[in-house]
Structures are given as structure tokens and as C-alpha cells.
Amino acid sequence: MPPEIEFYGVLMPGLLPVFLLSFAVMVLLDLAIGRAGLYRHLWHPSLFRFALFVCLFGAAGLLLIR
């Protein structure tokens, strides 16, 4: 993975696309979980959302390192 990505002359961190993709997947999963009513079974929904994002971002980042 490159440490930096050039986008129209602007240097961005290499993990920024992974971050944005992970965030988009997390939002879609959050909507699905919310519509299914599963958040009422959780002790702390905000903590679950954060943990879900961390897991998605970490897994995507680890897949790109290989």
C-alpha cells in the first residue's frame, strides 16, 4: 500500500480510501441493523457502532497490507 496517494495534486494518506469505504459499509450495516430492530437488544448502541467501524477498518487495512 502506498503511504500517500496523489489526487489532483493533493497528497492524501494511503488509508483514506479504506477509511471512507469502511465508513460507507458501516453506515449501510447500521441502517440494516436499525431497521431490523436489533439495537434494542444492545446495552450501548453507540459503542457497538464504534466497535463495528473499528473492526471493519482494521480488517480492510489488514487485507491491504499483504
Short mmCIF file of C-alpha atoms in Angstrom, two decimals:
data_model
loop_
_atom_site.label_atom_id
_atom_site.label_comp_id
_atom_site.label_asym_id
_atom_site.label_seq_id
_atom_site.Cartn_x
_atom_site.Cartn_y
_atom_site.Cartn_z
CA MET A 1 0.00 0.00 0.00
CA PRO A 2 1.43 3.39 -0.87
CA PRO A 3 1.97 5.71 2.10
CA GLU A 4 0.45 8.60 0.13
CA ILE A 5 -1.95 8.89 -2.79
CA GLU A 6 -1.96 11.85 -5.15
CA PHE A 7 -5.42 13.09 -6.11
CA TYR A 8 -5.43 16.10 -8.45
CA GLY A 9 -2.17 17.35 -6.97
CA VAL A 10 -3.22 16.84 -3.35
CA LEU A 11 -1.40 14.23 -1.27
CA MET A 12 -3.68 12.11 0.92
CA PRO A 13 -2.87 9.33 3.38
CA GLY A 14 -2.91 5.87 1.81
CA LEU A 15 -5.56 4.63 4.22
CA LEU A 16 -8.06 7.39 3.43
CA PRO A 17 -9.89 5.38 0.72
CA VAL A 18 -10.03 2.40 3.10
CA PHE A 19 -11.43 4.69 5.81
CA LEU A 20 -14.13 6.05 3.51
CA LEU A 21 -15.09 2.61 2.24
CA SER A 22 -15.26 1.24 5.78
CA PHE A 23 -17.43 4.16 6.82
CA ALA A 24 -19.82 3.60 3.90
CA VAL A 25 -20.14 -0.12 4.73
CA MET A 26 -20.68 0.74 8.41
CA VAL A 27 -23.48 3.17 7.53
CA LEU A 28 -25.21 0.53 5.41
CA LEU A 29 -24.88 -2.08 8.17
CA ASP A 30 -26.09 0.46 10.72
CA LEU A 31 -29.21 1.12 8.66
CA ALA A 32 -29.88 -2.59 8.27
CA ILE A 33 -29.40 -3.29 11.97
CA GLY A 34 -31.60 -0.32 12.89
CA ARG A 35 -34.41 -1.36 10.59
CA ALA A 36 -34.27 -4.92 11.90
CA GLY A 37 -34.68 -3.58 15.45
CA LEU A 38 -31.56 -5.24 16.82
CA TYR A 39 -30.33 -2.13 18.63
CA ARG A 40 -32.91 -2.61 21.36
CA HIS A 41 -31.04 -5.76 22.43
CA LEU A 42 -27.73 -3.93 22.84
CA TRP A 43 -26.54 -2.32 26.03
CA HIS A 44 -24.86 0.64 24.34
CA PRO A 45 -25.69 1.15 20.63
CA SER A 46 -23.14 3.96 20.18
CA LEU A 47 -20.35 1.77 21.49
CA PHE A 48 -21.48 -1.01 19.16
CA ARG A 49 -21.40 1.37 16.18
CA PHE A 50 -17.88 2.48 17.04
CA ALA A 51 -16.69 -1.11 17.54
CA LEU A 52 -18.28 -2.12 14.23
CA PHE A 53 -16.39 0.64 12.43
CA VAL A 54 -13.09 -0.25 14.13
CA CYS A 55 -13.49 -3.90 13.14
CA LEU A 56 -14.34 -3.05 9.52
CA PHE A 57 -11.50 -0.53 9.19
CA GLY A 58 -8.98 -2.84 10.84
CA ALA A 59 -9.95 -5.82 8.69
CA ALA A 60 -9.83 -3.78 5.48
CA GLY A 61 -6.48 -2.28 6.43
CA LEU A 62 -5.02 -5.68 7.22
CA LEU A 63 -6.24 -7.10 3.92
CA LEU A 64 -4.38 -4.40 2.02
CA ILE A 65 -1.06 -4.90 3.80
CA ARG A 66 -0.43 -8.30 2.23
#
